[in-house]
Amino acid sequence: MTRWSPWPELRSMQERMERLLEMSRERSAGEPFEQGRWQPAADVYEDEREVVIKVDLPEVDQEDIDVRIEEGTLIVQGVRRLEQEERQSRYQRIEREHGPFKRVFALPASVDPDRTVARCDRGVLKIVLPKKPDVQPRQIEISLG
């Protein structure tokens, strides 16, 4: 008869949890994960005319959002505040994240940063980055002489 020990099972479970946590920290497109910061969800899509980024920012005031383009990178940062009156109401549970946030997106060279527009509607920040017009190759005529 073999004596059962929970330790190998617990060690295996801990290793699996560590792998899952490590995978969740890795972000797509090389975006850094900043531990301890709220990371609002984002969708990125593009077509032949533009790149569109949508970021979920419920209950974030427009004046608390900063959108900028620096060296081919789009930076969306800000803060979601816990309302003062809500703090006094003695929450039973707080599950929704609040505090500072920062999302960083690498932009393709085809984007025209000067024509970028951002709009916030119903808690969703939509950033439209138009692409530069395609430069068509031009045939150069060779003259004799």
PDB file of N, CA, C and O in Angstrom, residues 43-118:
ATOM      1  N   ASP A  43      -9.750  46.710 -29.166  1.00  0.00           N
ATOM      2  CA  ASP A  43      -9.865  46.017 -30.454  1.00  0.00           C
ATOM      3  C   ASP A  43      -9.122  46.855 -31.479  1.00  0.00           C
ATOM      4  O   ASP A  43      -9.208  48.086 -31.458  1.00  0.00           O
ATOM      5  N   VAL A  44      -8.401  46.194 -32.373  1.00  0.00           N
ATOM      6  CA  VAL A  44      -7.688  46.881 -33.442  1.00  0.00           C
ATOM      7  C   VAL A  44      -8.059  46.201 -34.749  1.00  0.00           C
ATOM      8  O   VAL A  44      -7.979  44.982 -34.857  1.00  0.00           O
ATOM      9  N   TYR A  45      -8.491  46.999 -35.738  1.00  0.00           N
ATOM     10  CA  TYR A  45      -8.768  46.443 -37.059  1.00  0.00           C
ATOM     11  C   TYR A  45      -8.398  47.466 -38.116  1.00  0.00           C
ATOM     12  O   TYR A  45      -8.231  48.647 -37.827  1.00  0.00           O
ATOM     13  N   GLU A  46      -8.220  46.993 -39.332  1.00  0.00           N
ATOM     14  CA  GLU A  46      -7.860  47.906 -40.414  1.00  0.00           C
ATOM     15  C   GLU A  46      -8.433  47.431 -41.728  1.00  0.00           C
ATOM     16  O   GLU A  46      -8.770  46.262 -41.896  1.00  0.00           O
ATOM     17  N   ASP A  47      -8.558  48.386 -42.627  1.00  0.00           N
ATOM     18  CA  ASP A  47      -8.922  48.074 -43.997  1.00  0.00           C
ATOM     19  C   ASP A  47      -7.954  48.835 -44.897  1.00  0.00           C
ATOM     20  O   ASP A  47      -6.937  49.342 -44.415  1.00  0.00           O
ATOM     21  N   GLU A  48      -8.281  48.957 -46.168  1.00  0.00           N
ATOM     22  CA  GLU A  48      -7.345  49.619 -47.086  1.00  0.00           C
ATOM     23  C   GLU A  48      -7.234  51.125 -46.838  1.00  0.00           C
ATOM     24  O   GLU A  48      -6.270  51.752 -47.244  1.00  0.00           O
ATOM     25  N   ARG A  49      -8.190  51.725 -46.118  1.00  0.00           N
ATOM     26  CA  ARG A  49      -8.202  53.172 -45.905  1.00  0.00           C
ATOM     27  C   ARG A  49      -7.708  53.628 -44.541  1.00  0.00           C
ATOM     28  O   ARG A  49      -7.208  54.734 -44.405  1.00  0.00           O
ATOM     29  N   GLU A  50      -7.873  52.784 -43.496  1.00  0.00           N
ATOM     30  CA  GLU A  50      -7.583  53.254 -42.141  1.00  0.00           C
ATOM     31  C   GLU A  50      -7.335  52.122 -41.157  1.00  0.00           C
ATOM     32  O   GLU A  50      -7.697  50.975 -41.415  1.00  0.00           O
ATOM     33  N   VAL A  51      -6.728  52.485 -40.040  1.00  0.00           N
ATOM     34  CA  VAL A  51      -6.568  51.596 -38.885  1.00  0.00           C
ATOM     35  C   VAL A  51      -7.477  52.171 -37.805  1.00  0.00           C
ATOM     36  O   VAL A  51      -7.489  53.378 -37.567  1.00  0.00           O
ATOM     37  N   VAL A  52      -8.265  51.299 -37.153  1.00  0.00           N
ATOM     38  CA  VAL A  52      -9.190  51.744 -36.115  1.00  0.00           C
ATOM     39  C   VAL A  52      -8.854  51.005 -34.818  1.00  0.00           C
ATOM     40  O   VAL A  52      -8.672  49.791 -34.818  1.00  0.00           O
ATOM     41  N   ILE A  53      -8.781  51.771 -33.730  1.00  0.00           N
ATOM     42  CA  ILE A  53      -8.543  51.190 -32.412  1.00  0.00           C
ATOM     43  C   ILE A  53      -9.693  51.614 -31.513  1.00  0.00           C
ATOM     44  O   ILE A  53     -10.005  52.802 -31.408  1.00  0.00           O
ATOM     45  N   LYS A  54     -10.335  50.634 -30.889  1.00  0.00           N
ATOM     46  CA  LYS A  54     -11.406  50.900 -29.938  1.00  0.00           C
ATOM     47  C   LYS A  54     -10.953  50.428 -28.563  1.00  0.00           C
ATOM     48  O   LYS A  54     -10.489  49.307 -28.413  1.00  0.00           O
ATOM     49  N   VAL A  55     -11.102  51.317 -27.573  1.00  0.00           N
ATOM     50  CA  VAL A  55     -10.671  51.004 -26.211  1.00  0.00           C
ATOM     51  C   VAL A  55     -11.868  51.190 -25.281  1.00  0.00           C
ATOM     52  O   VAL A  55     -12.515  52.232 -25.296  1.00  0.00           O
ATOM     53  N   ASP A  56     -12.169  50.173 -24.471  1.00  0.00           N
ATOM     54  CA  ASP A  56     -13.269  50.247 -23.507  1.00  0.00           C
ATOM     55  C   ASP A  56     -12.844  51.078 -22.303  1.00  0.00           C
ATOM     56  O   ASP A  56     -11.936  50.690 -21.562  1.00  0.00           O
ATOM     57  N   LEU A  57     -13.512  52.227 -22.119  1.00  0.00           N
ATOM     58  CA  LEU A  57     -13.201  53.122 -21.002  1.00  0.00           C
ATOM     59  C   LEU A  57     -14.480  53.555 -20.292  1.00  0.00           C
ATOM     60  O   LEU A  57     -14.785  54.746 -20.210  1.00  0.00           O
ATOM     61  N   PRO A  58     -15.228  52.597 -19.732  1.00  0.00           N
ATOM     62  CA  PRO A  58     -16.466  52.983 -19.044  1.00  0.00           C
ATOM     63  C   PRO A  58     -16.173  53.838 -17.816  1.00  0.00           C
ATOM     64  O   PRO A  58     -15.207  53.604 -17.095  1.00  0.00           O
ATOM     65  N   GLU A  59     -17.009  54.853 -17.629  1.00  0.00           N
ATOM     66  CA  GLU A  59     -16.924  55.756 -16.484  1.00  0.00           C
ATOM     67  C   GLU A  59     -15.594  56.497 -16.379  1.00  0.00           C
ATOM     68  O   GLU A  59     -15.178  56.883 -15.289  1.00  0.00           O
ATOM     69  N   VAL A  60     -14.921  56.706 -17.520  1.00  0.00           N
ATOM     70  CA  VAL A  60     -13.706  57.522 -17.539  1.00  0.00           C
ATOM     71  C   VAL A  60     -14.079  58.849 -18.176  1.00  0.00           C
ATOM     72  O   VAL A  60     -14.604  58.892 -19.283  1.00  0.00           O
ATOM     73  N   ASP A  61     -13.850  59.948 -17.456  1.00  0.00           N
ATOM     74  CA  ASP A  61     -14.144  61.270 -17.979  1.00  0.00           C
ATOM     75  C   ASP A  61     -13.183  61.612 -19.108  1.00  0.00           C
ATOM     76  O   ASP A  61     -11.994  61.260 -19.058  1.00  0.00           O
ATOM     77  N   GLN A  62     -13.698  62.315 -20.108  1.00  0.00           N
ATOM     78  CA  GLN A  62     -12.904  62.661 -21.280  1.00  0.00           C
ATOM     79  C   GLN A  62     -11.644  63.438 -20.891  1.00  0.00           C
ATOM     80  O   GLN A  62     -10.579  63.237 -21.464  1.00  0.00           O
ATOM     81  N   GLU A  63     -11.740  64.309 -19.893  1.00  0.00           N
ATOM     82  CA  GLU A  63     -10.566  65.083 -19.484  1.00  0.00           C
ATOM     83  C   GLU A  63      -9.516  64.222 -18.781  1.00  0.00           C
ATOM     84  O   GLU A  63      -8.389  64.673 -18.566  1.00  0.00           O
ATOM     85  N   ASP A  64      -9.863  62.983 -18.435  1.00  0.00           N
ATOM     86  CA  ASP A  64      -8.911  62.066 -17.806  1.00  0.00           C
ATOM     87  C   ASP A  64      -8.257  61.121 -18.810  1.00  0.00           C
ATOM     88  O   ASP A  64      -7.592  60.161 -18.416  1.00  0.00           O
ATOM     89  N   ILE A  65      -8.468  61.364 -20.109  1.00  0.00           N
ATOM     90  CA  ILE A  65      -7.895  60.519 -21.167  1.00  0.00           C
ATOM     91  C   ILE A  65      -6.896  61.337 -21.959  1.00  0.00           C
ATOM     92  O   ILE A  65      -7.169  62.463 -22.355  1.00  0.00           O
ATOM     93  N   ASP A  66      -5.723  60.764 -22.199  1.00  0.00           N
ATOM     94  CA  ASP A  66      -4.692  61.403 -23.008  1.00  0.00           C
ATOM     95  C   ASP A  66      -4.341  60.464 -24.155  1.00  0.00           C
ATOM     96  O   ASP A  66      -3.976  59.309 -23.914  1.00  0.00           O
ATOM     97  N   VAL A  67      -4.491  60.956 -25.385  1.00  0.00           N
ATOM     98  CA  VAL A  67      -4.162  60.175 -26.584  1.00  0.00           C
ATOM     99  C   VAL A  67      -3.081  60.937 -27.321  1.00  0.00           C
ATOM    100  O   VAL A  67      -3.244  62.118 -27.618  1.00  0.00           O
ATOM    101  N   ARG A  68      -1.973  60.249 -27.613  1.00  0.00           N
ATOM    102  CA  ARG A  68      -0.888  60.907 -28.343  1.00  0.00           C
ATOM    103  C   ARG A  68      -0.146  59.905 -29.230  1.00  0.00           C
ATOM    104  O   ARG A  68      -0.196  58.702 -28.976  1.00  0.00           O
ATOM    105  N   ILE A  69       0.516  60.448 -30.246  1.00  0.00           N
ATOM    106  CA  ILE A  69       1.351  59.644 -31.137  1.00  0.00           C
ATOM    107  C   ILE A  69       2.774  60.140 -30.980  1.00  0.00           C
ATOM    108  O   ILE A  69       3.038  61.329 -31.131  1.00  0.00           O
ATOM    109  N   GLU A  70       3.676  59.213 -30.665  1.00  0.00           N
ATOM    110  CA  GLU A  70       5.097  59.533 -30.511  1.00  0.00           C
ATOM    111  C   GLU A  70       5.918  58.478 -31.232  1.00  0.00           C
ATOM    112  O   GLU A  70       5.815  57.293 -30.909  1.00  0.00           O
ATOM    113  N   GLU A  71       6.699  58.904 -32.205  1.00  0.00           N
ATOM    114  CA  GLU A  71       7.644  58.027 -32.901  1.00  0.00           C
ATOM    115  C   GLU A  71       7.004  56.725 -33.368  1.00  0.00           C
ATOM    116  O   GLU A  71       7.485  55.634 -33.075  1.00  0.00           O
ATOM    117  N   GLY A  72       5.901  56.830 -34.084  1.00  0.00           N
ATOM    118  CA  GLY A  72       5.249  55.648 -34.639  1.00  0.00           C
ATOM    119  C   GLY A  72       4.509  54.796 -33.627  1.00  0.00           C
ATOM    120  O   GLY A  72       4.209  53.635 -33.887  1.00  0.00           O
ATOM    121  N   THR A  73       4.221  55.353 -32.468  1.00  0.00           N
ATOM    122  CA  THR A  73       3.527  54.626 -31.407  1.00  0.00           C
ATOM    123  C   THR A  73       2.333  55.447 -30.930  1.00  0.00           C
ATOM    124  O   THR A  73       2.453  56.636 -30.683  1.00  0.00           O
ATOM    125  N   LEU A  74       1.183  54.788 -30.810  1.00  0.00           N
ATOM    126  CA  LEU A  74      -0.002  55.429 -30.250  1.00  0.00           C
ATOM    127  C   LEU A  74      -0.045  55.105 -28.761  1.00  0.00           C
ATOM    128  O   LEU A  74       0.069  53.935 -28.376  1.00  0.00           O
ATOM    129  N   ILE A  75      -0.201  56.133 -27.939  1.00  0.00           N
ATOM    130  CA  ILE A  75      -0.255  55.947 -26.491  1.00  0.00           C
ATOM    131  C   ILE A  75      -1.606  56.461 -26.000  1.00  0.00           C
ATOM    132  O   ILE A  75      -1.974  57.600 -26.271  1.00  0.00           O
ATOM    133  N   VAL A  76      -2.349  55.588 -25.314  1.00  0.00           N
ATOM    134  CA  VAL A  76      -3.622  55.960 -24.697  1.00  0.00           C
ATOM    135  C   VAL A  76      -3.439  55.750 -23.205  1.00  0.00           C
ATOM    136  O   VAL A  76      -3.165  54.642 -22.757  1.00  0.00           O
ATOM    137  N   GLN A  77      -3.562  56.840 -22.452  1.00  0.00           N
ATOM    138  CA  GLN A  77      -3.389  56.725 -21.006  1.00  0.00           C
ATOM    139  C   GLN A  77      -4.371  57.628 -20.285  1.00  0.00           C
ATOM    140  O   GLN A  77      -4.959  58.520 -20.882  1.00  0.00           O
ATOM    141  N   GLY A  78      -4.543  57.351 -19.016  1.00  0.00           N
ATOM    142  CA  GLY A  78      -5.475  58.146 -18.233  1.00  0.00           C
ATOM    143  C   GLY A  78      -5.725  57.507 -16.889  1.00  0.00           C
ATOM    144  O   GLY A  78      -4.922  56.708 -16.405  1.00  0.00           O
ATOM    145  N   VAL A  79      -6.890  57.837 -16.338  1.00  0.00           N
ATOM    146  CA  VAL A  79      -7.227  57.306 -15.018  1.00  0.00           C
ATOM    147  C   VAL A  79      -8.746  57.143 -14.914  1.00  0.00           C
ATOM    148  O   VAL A  79      -9.495  57.974 -15.413  1.00  0.00           O
ATOM    149  N   ARG A  80      -9.180  56.053 -14.314  1.00  0.00           N
ATOM    150  CA  ARG A  80     -10.588  55.895 -13.954  1.00  0.00           C
ATOM    151  C   ARG A  80     -10.656  56.059 -12.442  1.00  0.00           C
ATOM    152  O   ARG A  80     -10.024  55.317 -11.698  1.00  0.00           O
ATOM    153  N   ARG A  81     -11.430  57.036 -12.041  1.00  0.00           N
ATOM    154  CA  ARG A  81     -11.493  57.391 -10.619  1.00  0.00           C
ATOM    155  C   ARG A  81     -12.663  56.693  -9.934  1.00  0.00           C
ATOM    156  O   ARG A  81     -13.708  56.501 -10.526  1.00  0.00           O
ATOM    157  N   LEU A  82     -12.457  56.368  -8.673  1.00  0.00           N
ATOM    158  CA  LEU A  82     -13.531  55.870  -7.825  1.00  0.00           C
ATOM    159  C   LEU A  82     -14.189  57.108  -7.238  1.00  0.00           C
ATOM    160  O   LEU A  82     -13.532  57.917  -6.575  1.00  0.00           O
ATOM    161  N   GLU A  83     -15.457  57.286  -7.519  1.00  0.00           N
ATOM    162  CA  GLU A  83     -16.157  58.500  -7.101  1.00  0.00           C
ATOM    163  C   GLU A  83     -16.119  58.660  -5.591  1.00  0.00           C
ATOM    164  O   GLU A  83     -16.259  57.688  -4.846  1.00  0.00           O
ATOM    165  N   GLN A  84     -15.951  59.888  -5.143  1.00  0.00           N
ATOM    166  CA  GLN A  84     -15.851  60.193  -3.711  1.00  0.00           C
ATOM    167  C   GLN A  84     -17.100  59.736  -2.961  1.00  0.00           C
ATOM    168  O   GLN A  84     -17.006  59.137  -1.904  1.00  0.00           O
ATOM    169  N   GLU A  85     -18.283  60.008  -3.520  1.00  0.00           N
ATOM    170  CA  GLU A  85     -19.507  59.614  -2.826  1.00  0.00           C
ATOM    171  C   GLU A  85     -19.656  58.098  -2.752  1.00  0.00           C
ATOM    172  O   GLU A  85     -20.212  57.562  -1.822  1.00  0.00           O
ATOM    173  N   GLU A  86     -19.110  57.387  -3.766  1.00  0.00           N
ATOM    174  CA  GLU A  86     -19.184  55.924  -3.752  1.00  0.00           C
ATOM    175  C   GLU A  86     -18.283  55.342  -2.675  1.00  0.00           C
ATOM    176  O   GLU A  86     -18.581  54.311  -2.103  1.00  0.00           O
ATOM    177  N   ARG A  87     -17.148  55.988  -2.400  1.00  0.00           N
ATOM    178  CA  ARG A  87     -16.244  55.508  -1.351  1.00  0.00           C
ATOM    179  C   ARG A  87     -16.933  55.516   0.002  1.00  0.00           C
ATOM    180  O   ARG A  87     -16.699  54.673   0.829  1.00  0.00           O
ATOM    181  N   GLN A  88     -17.786  56.513   0.211  1.00  0.00           N
ATOM    182  CA  GLN A  88     -18.428  56.648   1.506  1.00  0.00           C
ATOM    183  C   GLN A  88     -19.603  55.695   1.677  1.00  0.00           C
ATOM    184  O   GLN A  88     -20.089  55.523   2.775  1.00  0.00           O
ATOM    185  N   SER A  89     -20.046  55.078   0.589  1.00  0.00           N
ATOM    186  CA  SER A  89     -21.213  54.209   0.698  1.00  0.00           C
ATOM    187  C   SER A  89     -20.873  52.796   1.174  1.00  0.00           C
ATOM    188  O   SER A  89     -21.734  51.933   1.177  1.00  0.00           O
ATOM    189  N   ARG A  90     -19.624  52.574   1.540  1.00  0.00           N
ATOM    190  CA  ARG A  90     -19.193  51.284   2.100  1.00  0.00           C
ATOM    191  C   ARG A  90     -19.507  50.109   1.189  1.00  0.00           C
ATOM    192  O   ARG A  90     -20.430  49.332   1.424  1.00  0.00           O
ATOM    193  N   TYR A  91     -18.730  50.006   0.193  1.00  0.00           N
ATOM    194  CA  TYR A  91     -18.874  48.900  -0.754  1.00  0.00           C
ATOM    195  C   TYR A  91     -18.796  47.553  -0.042  1.00  0.00           C
ATOM    196  O   TYR A  91     -18.023  47.378   0.898  1.00  0.00           O
ATOM    197  N   GLN A  92     -19.563  46.604  -0.529  1.00  0.00           N
ATOM    198  CA  GLN A  92     -19.436  45.226  -0.082  1.00  0.00           C
ATOM    199  C   GLN A  92     -18.360  44.514  -0.892  1.00  0.00           C
ATOM    200  O   GLN A  92     -17.702  43.616  -0.400  1.00  0.00           O
ATOM    201  N   ARG A  93     -18.220  44.953  -2.155  1.00  0.00           N
ATOM    202  CA  ARG A  93     -17.245  44.333  -3.052  1.00  0.00           C
ATOM    203  C   ARG A  93     -16.887  45.330  -4.146  1.00  0.00           C
ATOM    204  O   ARG A  93     -17.747  46.023  -4.655  1.00  0.00           O
ATOM    205  N   ILE A  94     -15.612  45.399  -4.518  1.00  0.00           N
ATOM    206  CA  ILE A  94     -15.176  46.205  -5.655  1.00  0.00           C
ATOM    207  C   ILE A  94     -14.406  45.276  -6.583  1.00  0.00           C
ATOM    208  O   ILE A  94     -13.308  44.824  -6.249  1.00  0.00           O
ATOM    209  N   GLU A  95     -15.001  44.964  -7.723  1.00  0.00           N
ATOM    210  CA  GLU A  95     -14.368  44.075  -8.690  1.00  0.00           C
ATOM    211  C   GLU A  95     -13.898  44.823  -9.935  1.00  0.00           C
ATOM    212  O   GLU A  95     -13.001  44.359 -10.619  1.00  0.00           O
ATOM    213  N   ARG A  96     -14.535  45.951 -10.247  1.00  0.00           N
ATOM    214  CA  ARG A  96     -14.145  46.704 -11.437  1.00  0.00           C
ATOM    215  C   ARG A  96     -12.894  47.507 -11.137  1.00  0.00           C
ATOM    216  O   ARG A  96     -12.820  48.186 -10.120  1.00  0.00           O
ATOM    217  N   GLU A  97     -11.938  47.409 -12.045  1.00  0.00           N
ATOM    218  CA  GLU A  97     -10.660  48.083 -11.857  1.00  0.00           C
ATOM    219  C   GLU A  97     -10.821  49.601 -11.922  1.00  0.00           C
ATOM    220  O   GLU A  97     -11.668  50.109 -12.643  1.00  0.00           O
ATOM    221  N   HIS A  98      -9.997  50.300 -11.189  1.00  0.00           N
ATOM    222  CA  HIS A  98      -9.928  51.752 -11.268  1.00  0.00           C
ATOM    223  C   HIS A  98      -8.477  52.144 -11.035  1.00  0.00           C
ATOM    224  O   HIS A  98      -7.652  51.331 -10.634  1.00  0.00           O
ATOM    225  N   GLY A  99      -8.182  53.393 -11.313  1.00  0.00           N
ATOM    226  CA  GLY A  99      -6.811  53.857 -11.180  1.00  0.00           C
ATOM    227  C   GLY A  99      -6.222  54.185 -12.537  1.00  0.00           C
ATOM    228  O   GLY A  99      -6.930  54.253 -13.546  1.00  0.00           O
ATOM    229  N   PRO A 100      -4.899  54.387 -12.596  1.00  0.00           N
ATOM    230  CA  PRO A 100      -4.267  54.767 -13.857  1.00  0.00           C
ATOM    231  C   PRO A 100      -4.213  53.603 -14.838  1.00  0.00           C
ATOM    232  O   PRO A 100      -4.184  52.439 -14.440  1.00  0.00           O
ATOM    233  N   PHE A 101      -4.203  53.937 -16.127  1.00  0.00           N
ATOM    234  CA  PHE A 101      -4.053  52.929 -17.171  1.00  0.00           C
ATOM    235  C   PHE A 101      -3.178  53.495 -18.271  1.00  0.00           C
ATOM    236  O   PHE A 101      -3.025  54.710 -18.405  1.00  0.00           O
ATOM    237  N   LYS A 102      -2.590  52.588 -19.046  1.00  0.00           N
ATOM    238  CA  LYS A 102      -1.777  52.994 -20.197  1.00  0.00           C
ATOM    239  C   LYS A 102      -1.764  51.843 -21.189  1.00  0.00           C
ATOM    240  O   LYS A 102      -1.465  50.711 -20.818  1.00  0.00           O
ATOM    241  N   ARG A 103      -2.117  52.145 -22.438  1.00  0.00           N
ATOM    242  CA  ARG A 103      -2.037  51.171 -23.521  1.00  0.00           C
ATOM    243  C   ARG A 103      -1.139  51.771 -24.594  1.00  0.00           C
ATOM    244  O   ARG A 103      -1.225  52.965 -24.899  1.00  0.00           O
ATOM    245  N   VAL A 104      -0.290  50.937 -25.185  1.00  0.00           N
ATOM    246  CA  VAL A 104       0.667  51.376 -26.196  1.00  0.00           C
ATOM    247  C   VAL A 104       0.507  50.490 -27.421  1.00  0.00           C
ATOM    248  O   VAL A 104       0.495  49.264 -27.297  1.00  0.00           O
ATOM    249  N   PHE A 105       0.369  51.124 -28.603  1.00  0.00           N
ATOM    250  CA  PHE A 105       0.165  50.393 -29.845  1.00  0.00           C
ATOM    251  C   PHE A 105       1.194  50.836 -30.881  1.00  0.00           C
ATOM    252  O   PHE A 105       1.321  52.029 -31.152  1.00  0.00           O
ATOM    253  N   ALA A 106       1.922  49.889 -31.462  1.00  0.00           N
ATOM    254  CA  ALA A 106       2.856  50.198 -32.548  1.00  0.00           C
ATOM    255  C   ALA A 106       2.022  50.442 -33.809  1.00  0.00           C
ATOM    256  O   ALA A 106       1.109  49.684 -34.116  1.00  0.00           O
ATOM    257  N   LEU A 107       2.339  51.516 -34.518  1.00  0.00           N
ATOM    258  CA  LEU A 107       1.578  51.885 -35.710  1.00  0.00           C
ATOM    259  C   LEU A 107       2.351  51.524 -36.972  1.00  0.00           C
ATOM    260  O   LEU A 107       3.577  51.676 -37.015  1.00  0.00           O
ATOM    261  N   PRO A 108       1.637  51.083 -38.007  1.00  0.00           N
ATOM    262  CA  PRO A 108       2.321  50.824 -39.272  1.00  0.00           C
ATOM    263  C   PRO A 108       2.772  52.142 -39.913  1.00  0.00           C
ATOM    264  O   PRO A 108       2.185  53.200 -39.659  1.00  0.00           O
ATOM    265  N   ALA A 109       3.801  52.079 -40.742  1.00  0.00           N
ATOM    266  CA  ALA A 109       4.331  53.281 -41.391  1.00  0.00           C
ATOM    267  C   ALA A 109       3.315  53.915 -42.333  1.00  0.00           C
ATOM    268  O   ALA A 109       3.415  55.098 -42.650  1.00  0.00           O
ATOM    269  N   SER A 110       2.309  53.155 -42.750  1.00  0.00           N
ATOM    270  CA  SER A 110       1.321  53.669 -43.705  1.00  0.00           C
ATOM    271  C   SER A 110       0.312  54.633 -43.076  1.00  0.00           C
ATOM    272  O   SER A 110      -0.468  55.261 -43.782  1.00  0.00           O
ATOM    273  N   VAL A 111       0.317  54.782 -41.748  1.00  0.00           N
ATOM    274  CA  VAL A 111      -0.644  55.644 -41.063  1.00  0.00           C
ATOM    275  C   VAL A 111      -0.202  57.110 -41.161  1.00  0.00           C
ATOM    276  O   VAL A 111       0.977  57.428 -41.031  1.00  0.00           O
ATOM    277  N   ASP A 112      -1.175  57.991 -41.393  1.00  0.00           N
ATOM    278  CA  ASP A 112      -0.926  59.436 -41.436  1.00  0.00           C
ATOM    279  C   ASP A 112      -1.310  60.032 -40.075  1.00  0.00           C
ATOM    280  O   ASP A 112      -2.493  60.281 -39.812  1.00  0.00           O
ATOM    281  N   PRO A 113      -0.344  60.278 -39.184  1.00  0.00           N
ATOM    282  CA  PRO A 113      -0.673  60.737 -37.828  1.00  0.00           C
ATOM    283  C   PRO A 113      -1.353  62.103 -37.795  1.00  0.00           C
ATOM    284  O   PRO A 113      -2.083  62.407 -36.858  1.00  0.00           O
ATOM    285  N   ASP A 114      -1.133  62.928 -38.799  1.00  0.00           N
ATOM    286  CA  ASP A 114      -1.711  64.272 -38.806  1.00  0.00           C
ATOM    287  C   ASP A 114      -3.222  64.276 -39.030  1.00  0.00           C
ATOM    288  O   ASP A 114      -3.887  65.267 -38.730  1.00  0.00           O
ATOM    289  N   ARG A 115      -3.767  63.208 -39.562  1.00  0.00           N
ATOM    290  CA  ARG A 115      -5.212  63.148 -39.828  1.00  0.00           C
ATOM    291  C   ARG A 115      -5.953  62.264 -38.825  1.00  0.00           C
ATOM    292  O   ARG A 115      -7.125  61.954 -39.003  1.00  0.00           O
ATOM    293  N   THR A 116      -5.296  61.879 -37.751  1.00  0.00           N
ATOM    294  CA  THR A 116      -5.896  61.007 -36.738  1.00  0.00           C
ATOM    295  C   THR A 116      -6.998  61.745 -35.985  1.00  0.00           C
ATOM    296  O   THR A 116      -6.849  62.909 -35.636  1.00  0.00           O
ATOM    297  N   VAL A 117      -8.114  61.027 -35.743  1.00  0.00           N
ATOM    298  CA  VAL A 117      -9.212  61.588 -34.953  1.00  0.00           C
ATOM    299  C   VAL A 117      -9.600  60.593 -33.862  1.00  0.00           C
ATOM    300  O   VAL A 117      -9.482  59.387 -34.040  1.00  0.00           O
ATOM    301  N   ALA A 118     -10.059  61.129 -32.727  1.00  0.00           N
ATOM    302  CA  ALA A 118     -10.498  60.288 -31.612  1.00  0.00           C
ATOM    303  C   ALA A 118     -11.851  60.796 -31.136  1.00  0.00           C
ATOM    304  O   ALA A 118     -12.107  61.991 -31.096  1.00  0.00           O
TER     305      ALA A 118
END
